[in-house]
Tab-separated table of C-alpha atoms in Angstrom:
chain	number	residue	atom	x	y	z
A	85	ALA	CA	-3.099	-13.701	34.031
A	86	THR	CA	-3.152	-9.915	33.868
A	87	GLN	CA	-2.044	-8.637	30.591
A	88	PRO	CA	1.052	-6.068	30.733
A	89	THR	CA	-0.041	-2.809	29.852
A	90	HIS	CA	1.873	-0.925	26.756
A	91	ALA	CA	3.609	2.171	27.942
A	92	ALA	CA	2.154	5.494	26.120
A	93	THR	CA	4.818	7.411	24.276
A	94	GLN	CA	5.052	11.225	24.318
A	95	TRP	CA	5.818	11.314	20.806
A	96	ALA	CA	3.197	9.035	19.233
A	97	VAL	CA	0.934	10.762	17.064
A	98	PRO	CA	-2.867	10.844	17.311
A	99	SER	CA	-4.781	8.505	15.609
A	100	LEU	CA	-6.944	9.463	12.206
A	101	ALA	CA	-10.076	9.973	14.231
A	102	THR	CA	-8.303	12.235	16.828
A	103	ARG	CA	-6.441	14.314	14.245
A	104	CYS	CA	-9.850	14.808	12.172
A	105	ALA	CA	-11.898	15.852	15.326
A	106	THR	CA	-9.127	18.316	16.073
A	107	LEU	CA	-9.412	19.667	12.547
A	108	ARG	CA	-13.257	19.846	12.653
A	109	ARG	CA	-12.603	21.788	15.984
A	110	ALA	CA	-10.339	24.242	14.522
A	111	GLY	CA	-12.853	25.158	11.786
A	112	HIS	CA	-10.588	23.330	8.755
A	113	HIS	CA	-13.826	22.963	6.437
A	114	GLY	CA	-12.540	25.077	3.636
A	115	ALA	CA	-14.043	25.084	0.121
A	116	MET	CA	-12.760	21.951	-1.858
A	117	ASP	CA	-10.067	22.799	-3.996
A	118	PHE	CA	-8.089	20.544	-6.163
A	119	ALA	CA	-5.697	23.214	-7.844
A	120	LEU	CA	-2.223	22.176	-7.021
A	121	THR	CA	-0.164	24.593	-5.103
A	122	PRO	CA	3.280	25.387	-6.090
A	123	ALA	CA	4.699	23.511	-3.098
A	124	LEU	CA	2.396	20.553	-4.481
A	125	VAL	CA	3.667	20.619	-7.961
A	126	GLU	CA	7.432	20.835	-6.892
A	127	LEU	CA	6.659	17.591	-4.970
A	128	ARG	CA	4.948	16.073	-8.018
A	129	GLU	CA	7.944	16.787	-10.045
A	130	ARG	CA	10.221	15.603	-7.577
A	131	ALA	CA	8.405	12.434	-7.514
A	132	ARG	CA	8.201	12.312	-11.148
A	133	ARG	CA	11.758	12.870	-11.707
A	134	TYR	CA	12.731	9.855	-9.173
A	135	THR	CA	10.131	7.532	-10.723
A	136	VAL	CA	11.109	8.389	-14.609
A	137	ASP	CA	15.104	8.819	-14.023
A	138	VAL	CA	15.656	6.292	-11.146
A	139	LEU	CA	12.951	3.428	-11.141
A	140	GLN	CA	11.758	3.196	-14.775
A	141	PRO	CA	15.246	2.556	-16.242
A	142	VAL	CA	15.158	-0.381	-13.957
A	143	GLU	CA	12.015	-2.156	-14.505
A	144	ALA	CA	12.909	-4.078	-17.665
A	145	GLN	CA	15.919	-5.753	-16.430
A	146	PHE	CA	14.300	-6.520	-13.393
A	147	GLU	CA	11.476	-8.360	-15.263
A	148	ARG	CA	14.086	-10.247	-17.262
A	149	ASP	CA	15.912	-11.060	-14.014
A	150	HIS	CA	12.827	-12.463	-12.819
A	151	GLY	CA	12.331	-10.013	-9.687
A	152	VAL	CA	16.056	-10.268	-8.591
A	153	LEU	CA	17.803	-7.054	-7.691
A	154	SER	CA	21.295	-6.839	-6.570
A	155	THR	CA	21.748	-5.796	-3.201
A	156	ALA	CA	23.900	-2.506	-4.342
A	157	LEU	CA	21.274	-1.698	-6.674
A	158	GLY	CA	18.607	-1.852	-4.132
A	159	ASN	CA	20.644	0.366	-1.797
A	160	ASP	CA	21.052	2.661	-4.611
A	161	LEU	CA	17.183	3.029	-5.242
A	162	ARG	CA	16.921	3.654	-1.356
A	163	LYS	CA	19.555	6.379	-1.291
A	164	ALA	CA	18.044	8.206	-4.038
A	165	ALA	CA	14.665	8.312	-2.586
A	166	ILE	CA	16.289	9.934	0.744
A	167	GLN	CA	18.223	12.321	-1.449
A	168	ALA	CA	15.130	13.335	-2.926
A	169	ASN	CA	13.341	13.724	0.319
A	170	LEU	CA	10.720	11.090	-0.731
A	171	HIS	CA	11.296	8.715	2.217
A	172	ALA	CA	8.727	7.989	4.941
A	173	GLY	CA	6.501	10.506	3.481
A	174	SER	CA	3.512	9.558	5.471
A	175	LEU	CA	5.405	9.500	9.080
A	176	PRO	CA	5.310	12.728	10.950
A	177	LYS	CA	8.462	15.167	11.060
A	178	ALA	CA	8.614	14.286	15.098
A	179	VAL	CA	9.879	10.829	13.835
A	180	GLY	CA	12.256	11.487	11.097
A	181	GLY	CA	9.508	11.614	8.540
A	182	GLN	CA	8.161	14.095	5.825
A	183	GLY	CA	5.057	14.724	7.637
A	184	TRP	CA	3.187	14.866	4.350
A	185	THR	CA	-0.701	15.849	4.247
A	186	VAL	CA	-2.949	12.741	2.825
A	187	MET	CA	-3.051	15.075	-0.468
A	188	GLU	CA	0.800	15.263	-0.697
A	189	GLN	CA	1.037	11.422	-0.356
A	190	VAL	CA	-1.526	10.851	-3.071
A	191	ILE	CA	0.307	13.400	-5.329
A	192	VAL	CA	3.787	11.098	-4.814
A	193	HIS	CA	1.982	7.795	-4.928
A	194	GLU	CA	0.316	8.920	-8.335
A	195	GLN	CA	3.926	9.017	-9.612
A	196	PHE	CA	5.066	5.895	-8.064
A	197	GLY	CA	2.365	4.139	-9.642
A	198	GLN	CA	3.783	5.060	-13.134
A	199	VAL	CA	6.401	2.364	-12.659
A	200	THR	CA	6.313	-1.600	-12.981
A	201	GLY	CA	7.824	-4.131	-10.623
A	202	GLY	CA	6.631	-2.729	-7.542
A	203	LEU	CA	9.704	-0.602	-7.398
A	204	TRP	CA	8.551	2.022	-5.358
A	205	SER	CA	8.697	-0.413	-2.576
A	206	TYR	CA	12.379	0.319	-2.380
A	207	VAL	CA	11.348	3.740	-0.966
A	208	PRO	CA	12.404	3.683	2.642
A	209	GLY	CA	9.502	4.126	5.151
A	210	ALA	CA	7.352	2.159	7.545
A	211	TYR	CA	3.738	1.048	8.316
A	212	ASN	CA	1.783	3.964	10.198
A	213	VAL	CA	1.236	1.252	12.994
A	214	LEU	CA	4.954	2.093	13.838
A	215	LEU	CA	3.938	5.372	14.967
A	216	HIS	CA	2.880	3.499	18.330
A	217	CYS	CA	6.251	2.212	19.049
A	218	ASP	CA	7.681	2.904	22.553
A	219	PRO	CA	11.196	4.654	22.482
A	220	VAL	CA	12.863	1.517	22.830
A	221	GLN	CA	10.783	-0.052	19.688
A	222	ARG	CA	11.123	3.020	17.992
A	223	ARG	CA	15.269	2.942	17.980
A	224	ARG	CA	15.092	-0.857	16.985
A	225	TYR	CA	12.288	-0.771	14.362
A	226	LEU	CA	11.103	2.598	13.029
A	227	ASP	CA	14.336	4.576	13.058
A	228	PRO	CA	16.123	2.188	10.937
A	229	SER	CA	13.177	1.690	8.795
A	230	ILE	CA	13.220	5.648	8.089
A	231	ARG	CA	16.838	5.290	6.988
A	232	GLY	CA	16.618	2.390	5.046
A	233	GLU	CA	18.338	0.103	7.031
A	234	ARG	CA	15.706	-2.316	7.926
A	235	SER	CA	12.286	-3.199	6.466
A	236	GLY	CA	9.001	-4.735	7.946
A	237	SER	CA	6.437	-6.867	6.913
A	238	TYR	CA	2.612	-7.079	8.029
A	239	ALA	CA	1.535	-10.573	8.704
A	240	ILE	CA	-2.233	-10.629	8.987
A	241	THR	CA	-3.818	-13.323	6.608
A	242	GLU	CA	-3.866	-17.045	7.337
A	243	ARG	CA	-4.459	-20.016	5.607
A	244	ASP	CA	-8.267	-20.120	6.859
A	245	ALA	CA	-8.352	-16.239	7.683
A	246	GLY	CA	-8.686	-13.798	4.865
A	247	SER	CA	-11.308	-11.276	4.441
A	248	ASP	CA	-12.592	-12.201	7.747
A	249	PRO	CA	-9.866	-11.150	10.371
A	250	HIS	CA	-12.109	-12.451	13.480
A	251	THR	CA	-11.041	-16.255	12.049
A	252	ILE	CA	-7.642	-15.550	12.966
A	253	ALA	CA	-6.126	-18.399	14.884
A	254	ALA	CA	-2.494	-17.214	15.508
A	255	SER	CA	-2.138	-17.224	19.351
A	256	ALA	CA	-0.027	-15.467	21.947
A	257	VAL	CA	0.059	-16.942	25.297
A	258	LEU	CA	1.684	-15.312	28.198
A	259	ASP	CA	3.947	-16.853	30.206
A	260	PRO	CA	3.983	-14.795	33.584
A	261	ALA	CA	7.186	-16.400	34.881
A	262	ALA	CA	9.276	-15.359	32.353
A	263	GLY	CA	7.353	-12.260	31.363
A	264	GLU	CA	7.494	-13.435	27.622
A	265	TYR	CA	4.397	-14.235	25.122
A	266	VAL	CA	4.627	-17.499	23.284
A	267	LEU	CA	3.404	-17.213	19.695
A	268	ASN	CA	2.044	-19.780	17.259
A	269	GLY	CA	0.619	-19.316	14.107
A	270	GLU	CA	0.795	-19.658	10.170
A	271	LYS	CA	0.838	-16.512	8.158
A	272	TRP	CA	0.190	-16.039	4.319
A	273	PHE	CA	1.222	-13.354	1.865
A	274	VAL	CA	3.798	-11.577	4.182
A	275	THR	CA	4.623	-9.071	1.934
A	276	GLY	CA	8.051	-7.463	2.053
A	277	THR	CA	11.235	-6.445	-0.191
A	278	ASP	CA	14.301	-8.376	-0.061
A	279	ASP	CA	15.685	-6.527	2.977
A	280	THR	CA	12.863	-7.335	5.235
A	281	ASP	CA	14.070	-8.521	8.507
A	282	PHE	CA	10.928	-8.068	11.061
A	283	MET	CA	7.110	-8.554	10.950
A	284	VAL	CA	4.407	-7.153	12.729
A	285	PHE	CA	2.572	-10.292	13.689
A	286	HIS	CA	-1.341	-10.056	14.098
A	287	ALA	CA	-2.201	-12.528	16.940
A	288	ILE	CA	-4.981	-13.328	19.364
A	289	VAL	CA	-3.996	-12.879	23.124
A	290	VAL	CA	-6.052	-15.448	25.144
A	291	ASP	CA	-6.641	-14.242	28.530
A	292	GLY	CA	-9.111	-16.671	30.100
A	293	GLU	CA	-12.562	-16.187	28.312
A	294	GLN	CA	-11.246	-12.878	26.395
A	295	ARG	CA	-9.822	-13.114	23.025
A	296	LEU	CA	-7.493	-10.016	22.348
A	297	PRO	CA	-6.420	-9.114	18.971
A	298	THR	CA	-2.777	-7.816	19.649
A	299	LEU	CA	0.223	-6.752	17.377
A	300	PHE	CA	3.841	-7.898	18.014
A	301	LEU	CA	7.241	-6.992	16.656
A	302	VAL	CA	8.928	-10.095	15.685
A	303	ASP	CA	12.290	-10.578	14.128
A	304	TYR	CA	12.972	-12.801	11.594
A	305	ASP	CA	15.763	-14.446	13.116
A	306	SER	CA	13.946	-15.322	16.193
A	307	PRO	CA	13.883	-18.956	17.263
A	308	GLY	CA	10.920	-21.204	15.942
A	309	LEU	CA	10.027	-18.682	13.089
A	310	ARG	CA	10.471	-20.227	9.621
A	311	ILE	CA	9.604	-19.594	5.781
A	312	SER	CA	7.350	-22.583	4.950
A	313	HIS	CA	6.874	-21.389	1.295
A	314	ASP	CA	7.752	-18.502	-1.056
A	315	PRO	CA	5.532	-18.938	-4.086
A	316	ASP	CA	5.530	-17.103	-7.369
A	317	TYR	CA	2.805	-14.846	-8.300
A	318	MET	CA	1.543	-13.350	-11.707
A	319	HIS	CA	3.409	-10.132	-11.028
A	320	THR	CA	7.193	-9.687	-10.811
A	321	PHE	CA	7.483	-7.575	-7.932
A	322	ALA	CA	9.990	-5.930	-5.787
A	323	ASP	CA	8.050	-7.684	-2.997
A	324	ARG	CA	7.844	-11.150	-2.202
A	325	HIS	CA	4.802	-12.765	-0.328
A	326	PRO	CA	6.162	-15.878	1.690
A	327	GLN	CA	4.428	-17.927	4.190
A	328	PHE	CA	5.818	-18.000	7.559
A	329	VAL	CA	5.197	-20.477	10.471
A	330	LEU	CA	5.701	-19.383	14.107
A	331	GLU	CA	6.166	-22.287	16.481
A	332	ASP	CA	6.562	-21.551	20.212
A	333	VAL	CA	8.231	-18.349	19.134
A	334	ARG	CA	8.917	-16.294	22.439
A	335	VAL	CA	8.995	-12.545	22.671
A	336	PRO	CA	9.215	-10.147	25.313
A	337	ALA	CA	6.072	-8.491	26.630
A	338	ALA	CA	7.623	-5.285	25.417
A	339	ALA	CA	7.170	-6.614	21.785
A	340	VAL	CA	3.511	-5.851	22.158
A	341	LEU	CA	2.723	-2.915	19.602
A	342	GLY	CA	0.418	-0.180	20.716
A	343	GLY	CA	-1.432	-2.106	23.580
A	344	VAL	CA	-3.090	-5.578	23.863
A	345	GLY	CA	-6.195	-6.018	22.481
A	346	GLN	CA	-5.647	-2.784	19.898
A	347	ALA	CA	-4.709	-4.730	16.797
A	348	ASP	CA	-7.926	-4.467	14.763
A	349	GLN	CA	-8.075	-0.366	15.414
A	350	LEU	CA	-4.424	0.310	14.421
A	351	THR	CA	-4.682	-2.184	11.426
A	352	ASN	CA	-7.991	-0.635	10.168
A	353	GLU	CA	-5.928	2.897	10.272
A	354	TRP	CA	-3.108	1.138	8.191
A	355	PHE	CA	-5.967	-0.325	5.738
A	356	VAL	CA	-7.442	3.125	5.212
A	357	GLU	CA	-4.106	4.561	4.326
A	358	GLU	CA	-3.297	1.878	1.985
A	359	ARG	CA	-6.342	2.083	0.153
A	360	ILE	CA	-5.702	5.638	-0.689
A	361	HIS	CA	-2.305	5.015	-1.518
A	362	ILE	CA	-3.676	2.235	-4.033
A	363	GLY	CA	-6.005	4.534	-5.451
A	364	ALA	CA	-3.217	6.984	-6.213
A	365	ARG	CA	-0.857	4.449	-7.781
A	366	CYS	CA	-3.694	3.059	-9.835
A	367	SER	CA	-4.379	6.500	-11.330
A	368	GLY	CA	-0.980	6.656	-12.042
A	369	ALA	CA	-0.520	3.430	-13.549
A	370	MET	CA	-3.345	4.619	-16.271
A	371	GLU	CA	-1.754	7.758	-16.986
A	372	ARG	CA	1.432	5.996	-18.020
A	373	LEU	CA	-0.767	3.158	-20.124
A	374	LEU	CA	-2.839	5.817	-21.719
A	375	THR	CA	0.276	7.818	-22.481
A	376	LEU	CA	2.043	4.789	-24.142
A	377	ALA	CA	-1.084	3.801	-25.927
A	378	VAL	CA	-1.739	7.124	-27.426
A	379	GLU	CA	1.922	7.441	-28.742
A	380	TRP	CA	1.757	4.041	-30.337
A	381	ALA	CA	-1.737	4.313	-31.753
A	382	THR	CA	-1.074	7.945	-33.398
A	383	SER	CA	2.259	6.430	-34.960
A	384	ARG	CA	1.023	3.067	-35.892
A	385	VAL	CA	-0.229	3.007	-39.707
A	386	GLN	CA	-2.575	0.043	-40.848
A	387	PHE	CA	-4.552	0.085	-44.097
A	388	GLY	CA	-3.386	3.253	-44.800
A	389	GLN	CA	-4.206	5.315	-41.790
A	390	ARG	CA	-3.414	5.573	-38.097
A	391	ILE	CA	-4.951	2.918	-35.885
A	392	TYR	CA	-6.019	5.710	-33.600
A	393	ASP	CA	-8.334	6.900	-36.263
A	394	PHE	CA	-10.380	3.639	-35.933
A	395	GLN	CA	-12.958	3.886	-33.225
A	396	GLY	CA	-12.228	0.237	-32.046
A	397	VAL	CA	-8.902	1.657	-30.933
A	398	SER	CA	-9.714	5.116	-29.841
A	399	PHE	CA	-13.039	4.560	-27.984
A	400	PRO	CA	-11.558	2.257	-25.458
A	401	LEU	CA	-8.803	4.771	-24.512
A	402	ALA	CA	-11.276	7.499	-24.336
A	403	ASP	CA	-13.227	5.378	-21.933
A	404	SER	CA	-10.332	4.737	-19.869
A	405	ALA	CA	-9.295	8.188	-20.019
A	406	ALA	CA	-12.726	9.081	-18.475
A	407	ASP	CA	-11.873	6.298	-15.700
A	408	ALA	CA	-8.522	7.753	-15.227
A	409	ALA	CA	-9.769	11.281	-14.491
A	410	ALA	CA	-12.724	9.884	-12.027
A	411	ALA	CA	-10.112	7.692	-10.272
A	412	ARG	CA	-7.926	10.721	-9.745
A	413	LEU	CA	-10.691	12.959	-8.670
A	414	LEU	CA	-11.967	10.333	-6.214
A	415	THR	CA	-8.650	9.390	-4.537
A	416	ARG	CA	-7.917	13.473	-4.464
A	417	GLU	CA	-11.097	13.998	-2.638
A	418	CYS	CA	-10.860	11.372	-0.491
A	419	ALA	CA	-7.409	12.787	0.628
A	420	TRP	CA	-8.884	16.337	1.114
A	421	LEU	CA	-11.561	14.957	3.358
A	422	ALA	CA	-8.991	13.263	5.632
A	423	ASP	CA	-6.787	16.559	5.670
A	424	SER	CA	-9.789	18.866	6.046
A	425	GLY	CA	-10.951	16.993	9.085
A	426	ALA	CA	-13.908	15.010	7.869
A	427	ASP	CA	-15.480	12.035	9.953
A	428	PRO	CA	-12.949	9.278	9.884
A	429	LYS	CA	-15.846	6.897	9.224
A	430	VAL	CA	-16.691	8.832	5.956
A	431	VAL	CA	-13.064	8.928	5.218
A	432	HIS	CA	-13.020	5.248	5.754
A	433	ALA	CA	-15.759	4.884	3.106
A	434	ARG	CA	-14.363	7.207	0.677
A	435	ALA	CA	-11.317	5.398	0.833
A	436	SER	CA	-12.853	2.032	-0.139
A	437	ILE	CA	-14.941	3.827	-3.214
A	438	ALA	CA	-11.633	5.355	-4.266
A	439	LYS	CA	-9.797	1.873	-4.260
A	440	LEU	CA	-12.769	-0.028	-5.508
A	441	PHE	CA	-13.076	2.103	-8.706
A	442	ALA	CA	-9.407	2.707	-9.591
A	443	SER	CA	-8.424	-0.817	-8.969
A	444	GLU	CA	-11.411	-2.097	-11.080
A	445	ALA	CA	-10.633	0.959	-13.937
A	446	ALA	CA	-6.960	0.318	-13.727
A	447	PHE	CA	-7.118	-3.202	-14.908
A	448	ARG	CA	-9.756	-2.641	-17.674
A	449	CYS	CA	-7.328	0.008	-18.924
A	450	ALA	CA	-4.280	-2.344	-19.075
A	451	ASP	CA	-6.385	-4.747	-21.012
A	452	ARG	CA	-7.402	-2.302	-23.381
A	453	VAL	CA	-3.970	-0.934	-23.818
A	454	VAL	CA	-2.544	-4.493	-24.410
A	455	GLN	CA	-5.120	-4.720	-27.035
A	456	VAL	CA	-3.967	-1.451	-28.807
A	457	PHE	CA	-0.710	-2.800	-28.796
A	458	GLY	CA	-1.455	-6.025	-30.412
A	459	GLY	CA	1.001	-8.808	-30.328
A	460	ARG	CA	3.527	-6.127	-29.109
A	461	GLY	CA	1.480	-5.612	-26.170
A	462	TYR	CA	1.948	-9.564	-24.948
A	463	MET	CA	5.722	-9.019	-24.727
A	464	ARG	CA	6.955	-8.847	-21.298
A	465	GLU	CA	9.393	-6.113	-22.289
A	466	ASN	CA	6.468	-3.661	-22.790
A	467	PRO	CA	5.090	-1.987	-19.854
A	468	ALA	CA	1.378	-2.744	-20.562
A	469	GLU	CA	1.802	-6.700	-20.473
A	470	ARG	CA	3.652	-6.092	-17.030
A	471	PHE	CA	0.765	-3.597	-15.620
A	472	PHE	CA	-1.678	-6.228	-16.980
A	473	ARG	CA	-0.299	-8.879	-14.407
A	474	GLU	CA	0.431	-6.327	-11.794
A	475	LEU	CA	-2.715	-4.379	-11.509
A	476	ARG	CA	-4.763	-7.565	-11.049
A	477	VAL	CA	-3.770	-7.672	-7.277
A	478	ASP	CA	-4.930	-4.474	-6.576
A	479	ARG	CA	-8.529	-5.586	-6.709
A	480	ILE	CA	-7.386	-8.276	-4.012
A	481	TRP	CA	-4.996	-6.998	-1.417
A	482	GLU	CA	-5.787	-4.389	1.603
A	483	GLY	CA	-9.107	-5.776	0.991
A	484	THR	CA	-10.799	-7.424	-2.103
A	485	SER	CA	-13.198	-5.339	-4.307
A	486	GLU	CA	-15.975	-7.277	-2.634
A	487	ILE	CA	-14.997	-6.330	0.823
A	488	GLN	CA	-14.767	-2.761	-0.668
A	489	ARG	CA	-18.609	-3.055	-1.661
A	490	LEU	CA	-19.368	-4.374	1.460
A	491	ILE	CA	-17.770	-1.721	3.377
A	492	VAL	CA	-19.460	1.049	1.383
A	493	ALA	CA	-23.017	-0.507	1.384
A	494	ARG	CA	-22.876	-0.667	5.025
A	495	ALA	CA	-21.430	3.111	5.107
A	496	LEU	CA	-24.613	4.260	2.828
A	497	GLU	CA	-27.010	2.637	5.381
A	498	LYS	CA	-25.087	3.531	8.672
A	499	ARG	CA	-24.128	7.300	7.221
A	500	GLY	CA	-26.314	8.159	4.742
A	501	VAL	CA	-26.328	8.408	1.002
A	502	GLY	CA	-25.500	12.036	0.840
A	503	ARG	CA	-22.357	11.822	3.260
A	504	VAL	CA	-20.977	8.683	1.426
A	505	VAL	CA	-21.293	10.128	-1.965
A	506	GLY	CA	-21.611	13.519	-1.725
A	507	GLU	CA	-21.155	15.940	1.200
A	508	ALA	CA	-18.545	15.373	3.897
């Protein structure tokens, strides 16, 4: 059957590749300068105040309550984010977002990374793939997400399809008589906060011999959609990661997001953005961990002297300080490249480098800081213990460290060493 086409939208923003090409043509290859402008400093401080004054006071009780947050408190966190103009930062102003550059996103996520519990998930926003909504989809999904009234999840991973999306078995078959698609599949690790009520469902549209990866917008209350398992994980997070089963779920052809066969391209753009954000949050986590460790080690006295004066304590912290500085620079450089119009394939590789290094370094840092605190570091009321459990997943989700290495290795061969590790 002929697949329905997805109507283009006049307000949809261009892809990363298109934006980069436009910037290159406009000559936006200025000198690399990481000095924060007054506007960036103001944004950083605004994000810091929200993180320190609004989110951090919640984190210890959130842990004691095993990741349960009252609806009223969750709404308060969302409202405070909106009042601080921190919501929908990566989305353009044309759709109600903040229109931040990638560097501005990084500056904010560095602050979000300094809270445990993943409480930054309560900041309203939406996946960048929702920029491809048509006007009707926009009113139903994107607009209320920006207002903090709805929240979506991204359903890609399956029991037998993890790092290799080409093995996805979830299917979408068109019923031409009804003008509907019939969706079937099982999805794992479908991440979302307590108010999540729809998903972006990655499925394969079967059209004769063709297998067309396609995204669908699916409401959680759709007949045939159910949660099959909601397991607990190492971390105590604002986001849960349940498993869903879709059995003959019928959605209208208008539920296609971004066009039939476009899922891989759209999902890849989301991965690049998320990897940059992860790098930034890991940098922020290391800053807080080191701050806590230095404060403790310089005040704790054993054997007649500060434990900070023992090289076994201070040297690992020095190593993590070097890691934190490098992670921050790698992530900000990737942001600068994206904003200055670099080749998006180079930006893709640099995002993988930033995510790989920052996630591995942050976990090492958390391990070292727990050791500095000794028995106190093993207590869940200590942020170091919570970071130790939480940062582990950054080496797995949005592409494992092994996948990041594969992306970088391929880029070295295809793009050249100089472009991947040096010049843009």
